[in-house]
Coordinates of N, CA and C in Angstrom, one line a residue:
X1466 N -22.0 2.9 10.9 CA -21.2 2.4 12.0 C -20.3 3.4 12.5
X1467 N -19.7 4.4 11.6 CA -18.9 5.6 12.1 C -19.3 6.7 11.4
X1468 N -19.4 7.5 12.7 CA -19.7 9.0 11.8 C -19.1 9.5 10.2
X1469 N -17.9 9.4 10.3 CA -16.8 9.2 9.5 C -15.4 9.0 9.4
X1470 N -14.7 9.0 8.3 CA -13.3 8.3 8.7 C -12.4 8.6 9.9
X1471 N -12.6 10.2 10.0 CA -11.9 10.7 11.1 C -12.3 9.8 12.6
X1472 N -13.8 9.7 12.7 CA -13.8 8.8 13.9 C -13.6 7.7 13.7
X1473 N -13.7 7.3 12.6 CA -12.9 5.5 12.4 C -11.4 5.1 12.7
X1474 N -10.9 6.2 12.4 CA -9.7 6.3 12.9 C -9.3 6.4 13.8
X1475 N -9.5 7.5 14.7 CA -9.4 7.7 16.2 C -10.2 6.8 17.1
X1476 N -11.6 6.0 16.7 CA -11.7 4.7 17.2 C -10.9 3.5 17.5
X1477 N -9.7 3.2 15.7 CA -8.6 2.3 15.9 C -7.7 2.7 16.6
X1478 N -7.2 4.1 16.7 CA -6.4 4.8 17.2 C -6.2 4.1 18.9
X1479 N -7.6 4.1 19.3 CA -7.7 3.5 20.7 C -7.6 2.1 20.9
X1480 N -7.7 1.5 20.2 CA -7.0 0.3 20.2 C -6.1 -0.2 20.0
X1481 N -5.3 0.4 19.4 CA -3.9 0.0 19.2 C -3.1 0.7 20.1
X1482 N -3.5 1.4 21.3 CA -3.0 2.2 22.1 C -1.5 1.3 23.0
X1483 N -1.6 -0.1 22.9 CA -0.9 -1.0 23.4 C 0.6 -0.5 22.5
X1484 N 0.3 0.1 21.4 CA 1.4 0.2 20.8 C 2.1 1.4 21.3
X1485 N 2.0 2.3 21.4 CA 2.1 4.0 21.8 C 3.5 3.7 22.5
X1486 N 4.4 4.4 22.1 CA 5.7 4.3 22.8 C 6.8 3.5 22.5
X1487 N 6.3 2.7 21.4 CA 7.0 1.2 20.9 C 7.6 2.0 19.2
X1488 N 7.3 3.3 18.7 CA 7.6 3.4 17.4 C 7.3 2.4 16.4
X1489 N 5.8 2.8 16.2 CA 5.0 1.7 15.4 C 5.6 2.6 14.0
X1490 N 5.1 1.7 12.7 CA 5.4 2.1 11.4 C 4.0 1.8 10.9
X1491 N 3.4 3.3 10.6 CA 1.7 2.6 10.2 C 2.0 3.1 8.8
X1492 N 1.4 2.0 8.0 CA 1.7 2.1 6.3 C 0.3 2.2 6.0
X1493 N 0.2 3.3 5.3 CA -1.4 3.5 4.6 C -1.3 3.3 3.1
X1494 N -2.7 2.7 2.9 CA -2.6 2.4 1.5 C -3.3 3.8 0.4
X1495 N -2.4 4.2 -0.1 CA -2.8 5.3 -0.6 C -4.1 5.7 -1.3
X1496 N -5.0 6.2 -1.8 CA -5.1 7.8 -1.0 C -6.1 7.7 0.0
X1497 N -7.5 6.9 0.1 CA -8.2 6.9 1.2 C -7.9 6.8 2.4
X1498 N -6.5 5.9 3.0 CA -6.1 5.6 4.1 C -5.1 6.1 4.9
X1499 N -4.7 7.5 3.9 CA -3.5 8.1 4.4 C -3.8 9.5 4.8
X1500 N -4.6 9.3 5.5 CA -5.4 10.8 6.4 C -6.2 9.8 7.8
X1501 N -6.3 9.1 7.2 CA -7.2 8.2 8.8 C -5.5 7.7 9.2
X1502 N -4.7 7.1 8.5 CA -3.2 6.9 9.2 C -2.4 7.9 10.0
X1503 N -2.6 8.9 9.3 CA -1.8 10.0 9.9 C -2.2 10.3 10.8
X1504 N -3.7 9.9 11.1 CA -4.3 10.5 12.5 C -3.6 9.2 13.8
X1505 N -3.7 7.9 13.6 CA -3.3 6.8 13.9 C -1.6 7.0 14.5
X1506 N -0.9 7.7 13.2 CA 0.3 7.5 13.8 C 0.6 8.8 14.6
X1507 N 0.1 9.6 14.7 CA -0.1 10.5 15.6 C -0.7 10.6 17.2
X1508 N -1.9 9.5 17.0 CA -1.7 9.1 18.3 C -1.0 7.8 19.0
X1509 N -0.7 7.4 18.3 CA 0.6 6.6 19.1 C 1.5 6.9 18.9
X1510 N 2.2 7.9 18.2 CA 3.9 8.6 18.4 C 4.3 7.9 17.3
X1511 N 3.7 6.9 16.4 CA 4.1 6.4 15.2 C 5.0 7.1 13.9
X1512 N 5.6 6.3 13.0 CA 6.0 6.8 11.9 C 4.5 6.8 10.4
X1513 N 5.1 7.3 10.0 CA 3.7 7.2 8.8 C 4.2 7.2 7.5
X1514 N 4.4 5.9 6.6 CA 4.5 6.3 5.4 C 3.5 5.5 4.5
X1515 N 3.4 5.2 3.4 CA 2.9 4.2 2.1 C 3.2 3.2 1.9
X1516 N 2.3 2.4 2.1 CA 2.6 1.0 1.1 C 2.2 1.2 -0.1
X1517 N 2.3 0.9 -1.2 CA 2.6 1.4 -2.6 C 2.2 -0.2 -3.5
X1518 N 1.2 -0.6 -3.8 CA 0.7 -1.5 -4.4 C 0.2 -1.4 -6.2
X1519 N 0.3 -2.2 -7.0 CA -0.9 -2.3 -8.2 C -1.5 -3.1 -8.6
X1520 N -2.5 -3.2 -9.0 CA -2.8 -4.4 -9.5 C -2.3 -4.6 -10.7
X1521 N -2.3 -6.1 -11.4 CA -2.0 -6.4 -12.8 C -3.0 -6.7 -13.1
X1522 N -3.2 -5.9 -14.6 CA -4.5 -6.3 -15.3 C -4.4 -7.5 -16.6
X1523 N -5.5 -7.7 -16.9 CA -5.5 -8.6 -17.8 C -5.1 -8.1 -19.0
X1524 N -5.2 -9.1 -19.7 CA -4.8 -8.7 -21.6 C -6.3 -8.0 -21.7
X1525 N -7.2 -8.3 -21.6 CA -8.7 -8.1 -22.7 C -9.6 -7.3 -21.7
X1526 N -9.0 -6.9 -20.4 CA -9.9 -6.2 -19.5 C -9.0 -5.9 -18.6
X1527 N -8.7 -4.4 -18.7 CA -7.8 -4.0 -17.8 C -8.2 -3.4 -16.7
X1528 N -9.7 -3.9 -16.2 CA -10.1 -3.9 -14.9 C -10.6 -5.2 -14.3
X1529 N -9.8 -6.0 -14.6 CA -9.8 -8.0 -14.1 C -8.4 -7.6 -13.7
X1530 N -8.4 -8.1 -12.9 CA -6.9 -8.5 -11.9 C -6.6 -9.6 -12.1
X1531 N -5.6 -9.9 -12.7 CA -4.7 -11.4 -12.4 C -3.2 -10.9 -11.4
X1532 N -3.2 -10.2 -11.3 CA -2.2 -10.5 -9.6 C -2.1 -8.9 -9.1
X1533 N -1.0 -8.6 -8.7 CA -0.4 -7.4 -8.0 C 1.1 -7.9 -8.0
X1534 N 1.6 -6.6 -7.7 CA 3.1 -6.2 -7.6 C 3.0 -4.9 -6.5
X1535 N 3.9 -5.2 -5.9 CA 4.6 -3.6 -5.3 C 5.6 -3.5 -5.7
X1536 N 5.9 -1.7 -4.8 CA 7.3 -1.6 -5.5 C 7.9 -2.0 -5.4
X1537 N 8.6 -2.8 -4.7 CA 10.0 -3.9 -4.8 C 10.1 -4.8 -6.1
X1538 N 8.9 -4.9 -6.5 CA 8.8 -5.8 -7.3 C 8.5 -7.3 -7.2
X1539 N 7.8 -7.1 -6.0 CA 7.3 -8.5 -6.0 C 6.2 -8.8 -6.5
X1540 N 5.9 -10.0 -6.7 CA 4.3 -10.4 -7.0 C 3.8 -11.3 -6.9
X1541 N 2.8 -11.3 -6.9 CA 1.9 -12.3 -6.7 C 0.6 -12.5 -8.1
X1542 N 0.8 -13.5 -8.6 CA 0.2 -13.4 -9.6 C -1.1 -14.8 -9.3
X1543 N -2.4 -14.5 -10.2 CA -3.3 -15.7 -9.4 C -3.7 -16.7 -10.8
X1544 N -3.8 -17.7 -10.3 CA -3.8 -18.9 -10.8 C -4.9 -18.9 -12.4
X1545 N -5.3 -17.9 -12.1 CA -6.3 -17.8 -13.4 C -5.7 -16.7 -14.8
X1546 N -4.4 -16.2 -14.3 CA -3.6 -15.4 -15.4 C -3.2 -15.9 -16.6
X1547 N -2.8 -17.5 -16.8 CA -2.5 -18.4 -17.8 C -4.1 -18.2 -19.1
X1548 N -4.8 -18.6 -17.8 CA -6.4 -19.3 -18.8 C -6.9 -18.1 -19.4
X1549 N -6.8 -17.0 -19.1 CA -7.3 -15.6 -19.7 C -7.0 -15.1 -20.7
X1550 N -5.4 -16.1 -21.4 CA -4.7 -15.0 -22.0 C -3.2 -14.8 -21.9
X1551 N -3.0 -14.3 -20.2 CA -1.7 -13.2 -20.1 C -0.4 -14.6 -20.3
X1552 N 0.1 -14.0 -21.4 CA 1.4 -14.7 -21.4 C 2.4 -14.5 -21.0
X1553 N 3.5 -15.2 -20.5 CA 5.0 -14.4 -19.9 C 5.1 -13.2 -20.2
X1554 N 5.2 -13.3 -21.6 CA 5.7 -11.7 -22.6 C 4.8 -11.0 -21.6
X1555 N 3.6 -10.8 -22.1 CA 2.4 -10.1 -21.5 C 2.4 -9.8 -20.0
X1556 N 2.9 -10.8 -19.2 CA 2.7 -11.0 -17.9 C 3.9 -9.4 -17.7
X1557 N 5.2 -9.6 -18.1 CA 6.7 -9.1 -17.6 C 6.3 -7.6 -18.4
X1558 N 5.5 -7.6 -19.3 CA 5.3 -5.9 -19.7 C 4.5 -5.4 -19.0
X1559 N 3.6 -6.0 -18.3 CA 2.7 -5.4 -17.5 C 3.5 -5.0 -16.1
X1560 N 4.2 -6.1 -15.7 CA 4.9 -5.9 -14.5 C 6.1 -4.5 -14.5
X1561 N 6.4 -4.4 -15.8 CA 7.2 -3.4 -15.8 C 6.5 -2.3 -16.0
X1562 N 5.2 -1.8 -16.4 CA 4.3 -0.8 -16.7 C 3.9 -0.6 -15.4
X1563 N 3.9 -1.2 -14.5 CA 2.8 -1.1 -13.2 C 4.1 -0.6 -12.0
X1564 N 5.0 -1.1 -12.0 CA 6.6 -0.4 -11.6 C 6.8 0.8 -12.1
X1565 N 6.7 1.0 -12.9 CA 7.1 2.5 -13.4 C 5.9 3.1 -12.8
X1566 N 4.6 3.2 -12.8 CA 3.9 3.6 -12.2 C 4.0 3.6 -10.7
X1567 N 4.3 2.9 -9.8 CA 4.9 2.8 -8.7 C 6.1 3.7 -8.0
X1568 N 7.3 3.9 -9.2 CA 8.1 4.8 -9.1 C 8.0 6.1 -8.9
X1569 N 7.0 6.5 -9.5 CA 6.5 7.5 -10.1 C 5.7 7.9 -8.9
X1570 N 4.9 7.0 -8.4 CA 4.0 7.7 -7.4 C 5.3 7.6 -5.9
X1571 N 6.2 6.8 -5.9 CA 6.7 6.6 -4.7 C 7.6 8.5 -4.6
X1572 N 8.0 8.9 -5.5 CA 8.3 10.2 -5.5 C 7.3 11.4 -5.5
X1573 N 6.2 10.9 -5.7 CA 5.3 11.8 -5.4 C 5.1 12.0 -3.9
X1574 N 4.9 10.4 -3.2 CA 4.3 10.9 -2.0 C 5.6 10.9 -0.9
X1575 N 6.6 10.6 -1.4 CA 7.7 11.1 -0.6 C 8.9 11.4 -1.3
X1576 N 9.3 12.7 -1.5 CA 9.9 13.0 -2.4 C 11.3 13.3 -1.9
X1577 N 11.5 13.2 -0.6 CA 12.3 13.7 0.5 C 13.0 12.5 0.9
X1578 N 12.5 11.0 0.8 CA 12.9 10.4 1.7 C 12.7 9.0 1.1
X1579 N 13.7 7.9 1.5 CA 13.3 6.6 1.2 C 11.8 6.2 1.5
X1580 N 11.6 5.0 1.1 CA 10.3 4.2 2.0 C 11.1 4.0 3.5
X1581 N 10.0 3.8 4.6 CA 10.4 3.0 5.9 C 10.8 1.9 5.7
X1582 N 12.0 1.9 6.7 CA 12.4 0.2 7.0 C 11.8 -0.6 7.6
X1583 N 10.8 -1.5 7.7 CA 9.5 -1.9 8.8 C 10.6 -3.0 9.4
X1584 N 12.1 -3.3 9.2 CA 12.7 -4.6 9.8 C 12.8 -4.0 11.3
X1585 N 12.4 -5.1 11.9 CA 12.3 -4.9 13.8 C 11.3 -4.2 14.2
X1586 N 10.3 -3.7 13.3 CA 9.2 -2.7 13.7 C 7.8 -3.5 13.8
X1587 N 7.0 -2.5 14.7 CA 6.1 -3.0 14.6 C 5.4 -2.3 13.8
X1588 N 4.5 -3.1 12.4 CA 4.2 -2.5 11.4 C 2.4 -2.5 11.1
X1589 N 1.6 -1.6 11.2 CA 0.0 -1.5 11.0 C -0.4 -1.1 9.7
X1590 N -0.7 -2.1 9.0 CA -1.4 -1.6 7.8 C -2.8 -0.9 7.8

């Protein structure tokens, strides 16, 4: 469908052109998305930083997802985390293992500067 990301990009890039001039906040999701963004917020005069996600893994398979967290700390945890296994305990150790990891990377990919404020912005994931 596209030569490659770069043209996938600069294909969205043209569509979102309604934005151009408005100080969009394009948040990529790290690492695949943050080279096709940068091209994105570059052609609409955008800001560019990370959204910063993890999944939570299970007790018995720590490539089964029972929710996510970002870095703020929110989450969302799904309906099937009880029946697997993950108990509170379980549930709040993982949440704090998957935050530290989030910290960690949030200074990696911006080490200069807070996250963006997306309040009043228009924001492109």
């Amino acid at each position: 469908m596209f030569e490659d990301r770069t043209a996938a990009a600069l294909q969205l890039a043209e569509r979102l052109m309604i934005y151009k001039g408005q100080n969009p906040l394009i948040l990529a999701i790290p690492r695949g998305a943050v080279p096709m963004s940068r091209i994105i917020a570059d052609k609409l005069g955008g800001e560019l930083d990370v959204v910063l996600v993890r999944k939570l893994r299970a007790p018995s398979n720590p490539e089964f997802a029972i929710g996510a967290i970002n870095e703020n700390g929110q989450v969302y945890l799904a309906g099937h985390a009880a029946q697997i296994g993950a108990t509170p305990e379980y549930i709040e150790a993982e949440k704090a293992a998957q935050l530290e990891l989030l910290r960690e990377r949030r200074l990696r990919y911006t080490p200069v500067h807070p996250p963006a404020d997306p309040h009043d912005r228009i924001v492109i994931v």
